[in-house]
Amino acid sequence: MTELTVKAYAKINLTLEILRRLPSGYHEIKSVMQQTGLCDDITITEAHAGITIESASSNVPRNARNSVWKAAALLKERSGADYGVKFKLVKRIPVGGGMGGGSADAAATLVGLNQFWQLGLSQTELFEISQEIGMDVAFCIVGGTALATGRGEIVQPLPPPPKLPLVIVNPGVFVSTRTAYEGLKADELTFTDKSAQMIDAIRRRDFDGIVASLHNDFESTVLDEYPVIGAARRDLVEAGAEAALLSGSGASVFGIARSATQARAIAEALKPRYPFVYATHTVGKE
Ligand code: ATP
């Protein structure tokens, strides 16, 4: 194999509940995570030596700070593989948008390189490596729909919900995940276990139940601080979405539509108003 292209799918959080701040500074969370059809493409090719990254996107690093690089370097270290590799990264997932683009790229790199270099590492071994990159990478390796608990690294696969048409809007502001956590008063949040309700609705394949269980604890602080994100969320509903929600700590919001046709119409209505608007749908494991 001299070339392999893998897809890295963006996630949304159908629920995101923050249970408490841990002594380590991390937060304990409960989140139903869902992959979407919005994806980056990563093309892996052989190279003489070292790791190089090419990307037309100016807002991702092309050095050891890129999650693709980190994944490749860790995999080389762990497996003793001494190959050079070149990555071509086509970024579509908004950077710093609460859709886990960096984590998705790292996961796709781990899975893709394991195949490309024929390393034969198990999923458990890939999970272990993923923890050195970020908590959400584990979910991206599992894919589809899953419940993430602990710091986000304990991932239990769930059955897929009915295919949900989505419209993703990024209003072009940058929300730092760290600052969003700092702004939260984690110990004052009331835990209502919306995730358990969401899982029930998913198992029943109940569209209205899914819509009624959407919840993100970051909304209370992030929407206050960034009115443009609240406006995007409102605009999605006014344009016809059944409901809309912040993804992760933002700045992306997503709306759920009744049909793909409606999702496309909502996207067309909002495109003139926001820098990034994308109609897609939920996707299952590949
Ligand atoms: P999360 O929802 O997991 O908090 P996010 O979607 O908000 O993540 P990312 O797009 O993953 O944020 O990027 C966050 C930071 O990571 C940015 O500062 C970016 O420069 C850096 N980064 C490193 N590698 C990548 C990559 N491959 N893709 C996107 N961002 C990357």
PDB file of C-alpha atoms in Angstrom, residues 172-275:
ATOM      1  CA  GLY A 172     -17.051  32.381  13.434  1.00  0.00           C
ATOM      2  CA  VAL A 173     -16.156  33.139  17.047  1.00  0.00           C
ATOM      3  CA  PHE A 174     -13.603  31.062  18.933  1.00  0.00           C
ATOM      4  CA  VAL A 175     -14.526  29.576  22.322  1.00  0.00           C
ATOM      5  CA  SER A 176     -11.648  28.054  24.238  1.00  0.00           C
ATOM      6  CA  THR A 177     -12.766  24.792  25.866  1.00  0.00           C
ATOM      7  CA  ARG A 178     -10.549  25.545  28.856  1.00  0.00           C
ATOM      8  CA  THR A 179     -12.097  29.002  29.396  1.00  0.00           C
ATOM      9  CA  ALA A 180     -15.592  27.548  28.997  1.00  0.00           C
ATOM     10  CA  TYR A 181     -14.877  25.023  31.770  1.00  0.00           C
ATOM     11  CA  GLU A 182     -13.426  27.766  33.940  1.00  0.00           C
ATOM     12  CA  GLY A 183     -16.581  29.874  33.436  1.00  0.00           C
ATOM     13  CA  LEU A 184     -18.807  27.013  34.609  1.00  0.00           C
ATOM     14  CA  LYS A 185     -19.735  26.670  38.214  1.00  0.00           C
ATOM     15  CA  ALA A 186     -19.629  22.900  37.900  1.00  0.00           C
ATOM     16  CA  ASP A 187     -20.646  22.187  41.476  1.00  0.00           C
ATOM     17  CA  GLU A 188     -23.747  24.398  41.187  1.00  0.00           C
ATOM     18  CA  LEU A 189     -25.175  22.663  38.119  1.00  0.00           C
ATOM     19  CA  THR A 190     -28.210  20.474  38.729  1.00  0.00           C
ATOM     20  CA  PHE A 191     -27.837  16.998  37.292  1.00  0.00           C
ATOM     21  CA  THR A 192     -31.096  15.818  35.736  1.00  0.00           C
ATOM     22  CA  ASP A 193     -29.700  12.831  33.832  1.00  0.00           C
ATOM     23  CA  LYS A 194     -30.848  14.005  30.420  1.00  0.00           C
ATOM     24  CA  SER A 195     -28.354  11.477  29.051  1.00  0.00           C
ATOM     25  CA  ALA A 196     -30.413   8.584  30.460  1.00  0.00           C
ATOM     26  CA  GLN A 197     -33.543  10.094  28.860  1.00  0.00           C
ATOM     27  CA  MET A 198     -31.665  10.493  25.581  1.00  0.00           C
ATOM     28  CA  ILE A 199     -30.496   6.872  25.630  1.00  0.00           C
ATOM     29  CA  ASP A 200     -34.093   5.704  26.223  1.00  0.00           C
ATOM     30  CA  ALA A 201     -35.322   7.839  23.330  1.00  0.00           C
ATOM     31  CA  ILE A 202     -32.546   6.502  21.069  1.00  0.00           C
ATOM     32  CA  ARG A 203     -33.360   2.897  21.974  1.00  0.00           C
ATOM     33  CA  ARG A 204     -37.057   3.586  21.200  1.00  0.00           C
ATOM     34  CA  ARG A 205     -36.005   5.349  17.949  1.00  0.00           C
ATOM     35  CA  ASP A 206     -38.267   8.180  19.149  1.00  0.00           C
ATOM     36  CA  PHE A 207     -37.515  11.384  17.185  1.00  0.00           C
ATOM     37  CA  ASP A 208     -39.595  13.641  19.482  1.00  0.00           C
ATOM     38  CA  GLY A 209     -38.044  12.056  22.577  1.00  0.00           C
ATOM     39  CA  ILE A 210     -34.556  12.721  21.188  1.00  0.00           C
ATOM     40  CA  VAL A 211     -35.441  16.353  20.497  1.00  0.00           C
ATOM     41  CA  ALA A 212     -36.904  16.719  24.017  1.00  0.00           C
ATOM     42  CA  SER A 213     -33.773  15.287  25.664  1.00  0.00           C
ATOM     43  CA  LEU A 214     -31.177  17.550  23.985  1.00  0.00           C
ATOM     44  CA  HIS A 215     -29.099  19.279  26.670  1.00  0.00           C
ATOM     45  CA  ASN A 216     -25.732  20.980  27.059  1.00  0.00           C
ATOM     46  CA  ASP A 217     -24.561  22.367  30.412  1.00  0.00           C
ATOM     47  CA  PHE A 218     -22.278  24.856  28.634  1.00  0.00           C
ATOM     48  CA  GLU A 219     -25.252  26.711  27.169  1.00  0.00           C
ATOM     49  CA  SER A 220     -25.963  28.652  30.371  1.00  0.00           C
ATOM     50  CA  THR A 221     -22.579  30.378  30.298  1.00  0.00           C
ATOM     51  CA  VAL A 222     -21.403  30.283  26.665  1.00  0.00           C
ATOM     52  CA  LEU A 223     -24.630  31.696  25.183  1.00  0.00           C
ATOM     53  CA  ASP A 224     -24.540  34.603  27.653  1.00  0.00           C
ATOM     54  CA  GLU A 225     -20.962  35.403  26.830  1.00  0.00           C
ATOM     55  CA  TYR A 226     -21.286  35.099  23.034  1.00  0.00           C
ATOM     56  CA  PRO A 227     -24.663  36.518  21.894  1.00  0.00           C
ATOM     57  CA  VAL A 228     -23.868  35.587  18.275  1.00  0.00           C
ATOM     58  CA  ILE A 229     -23.943  31.890  19.226  1.00  0.00           C
ATOM     59  CA  GLY A 230     -27.350  32.336  20.866  1.00  0.00           C
ATOM     60  CA  ALA A 231     -28.523  34.139  17.725  1.00  0.00           C
ATOM     61  CA  ALA A 232     -27.384  31.249  15.507  1.00  0.00           C
ATOM     62  CA  ARG A 233     -29.218  28.799  17.753  1.00  0.00           C
ATOM     63  CA  ARG A 234     -32.413  30.902  17.564  1.00  0.00           C
ATOM     64  CA  ASP A 235     -32.078  31.392  13.801  1.00  0.00           C
ATOM     65  CA  LEU A 236     -31.906  27.626  13.284  1.00  0.00           C
ATOM     66  CA  VAL A 237     -35.233  27.169  15.064  1.00  0.00           C
ATOM     67  CA  GLU A 238     -36.810  30.164  13.316  1.00  0.00           C
ATOM     68  CA  ALA A 239     -35.710  28.753   9.954  1.00  0.00           C
ATOM     69  CA  GLY A 240     -37.536  25.494  10.740  1.00  0.00           C
ATOM     70  CA  ALA A 241     -35.320  23.230  12.875  1.00  0.00           C
ATOM     71  CA  GLU A 242     -37.213  21.192  15.482  1.00  0.00           C
ATOM     72  CA  ALA A 243     -34.571  22.158  18.054  1.00  0.00           C
ATOM     73  CA  ALA A 244     -31.023  23.492  18.161  1.00  0.00           C
ATOM     74  CA  LEU A 245     -28.170  23.053  20.622  1.00  0.00           C
ATOM     75  CA  LEU A 246     -24.607  24.132  21.282  1.00  0.00           C
ATOM     76  CA  SER A 247     -22.055  21.416  20.424  1.00  0.00           C
ATOM     77  CA  GLY A 248     -19.329  20.827  23.016  1.00  0.00           C
ATOM     78  CA  SER A 249     -18.295  24.190  24.400  1.00  0.00           C
ATOM     79  CA  GLY A 250     -19.093  25.837  21.045  1.00  0.00           C
ATOM     80  CA  ALA A 251     -18.881  27.865  18.993  1.00  0.00           C
ATOM     81  CA  SER A 252     -20.777  25.514  16.627  1.00  0.00           C
ATOM     82  CA  VAL A 253     -24.489  24.923  17.070  1.00  0.00           C
ATOM     83  CA  PHE A 254     -26.555  22.259  15.349  1.00  0.00           C
ATOM     84  CA  GLY A 255     -30.222  22.062  14.466  1.00  0.00           C
ATOM     85  CA  ILE A 256     -32.207  18.858  13.952  1.00  0.00           C
ATOM     86  CA  ALA A 257     -34.644  18.896  11.032  1.00  0.00           C
ATOM     87  CA  ARG A 258     -37.543  16.547  10.198  1.00  0.00           C
ATOM     88  CA  SER A 259     -36.194  15.737   6.744  1.00  0.00           C
ATOM     89  CA  ALA A 260     -33.082  16.114   4.601  1.00  0.00           C
ATOM     90  CA  THR A 261     -35.018  18.466   2.301  1.00  0.00           C
ATOM     91  CA  GLN A 262     -35.888  20.677   5.247  1.00  0.00           C
ATOM     92  CA  ALA A 263     -32.265  20.622   6.489  1.00  0.00           C
ATOM     93  CA  ARG A 264     -31.078  21.802   3.045  1.00  0.00           C
ATOM     94  CA  ALA A 265     -33.704  24.586   3.010  1.00  0.00           C
ATOM     95  CA  ILE A 266     -32.653  25.756   6.494  1.00  0.00           C
ATOM     96  CA  ALA A 267     -28.990  25.739   5.415  1.00  0.00           C
ATOM     97  CA  GLU A 268     -29.792  27.805   2.304  1.00  0.00           C
ATOM     98  CA  ALA A 269     -31.686  30.342   4.446  1.00  0.00           C
ATOM     99  CA  LEU A 270     -28.797  30.734   6.901  1.00  0.00           C
ATOM    100  CA  LYS A 271     -25.818  30.665   4.493  1.00  0.00           C
ATOM    101  CA  PRO A 272     -25.887  34.410   3.799  1.00  0.00           C
ATOM    102  CA  ARG A 273     -25.787  35.150   7.544  1.00  0.00           C
ATOM    103  CA  TYR A 274     -22.997  32.906   8.898  1.00  0.00           C
ATOM    104  CA  PRO A 275     -19.490  32.019   7.722  1.00  0.00           C
TER     105      PRO A 275
END
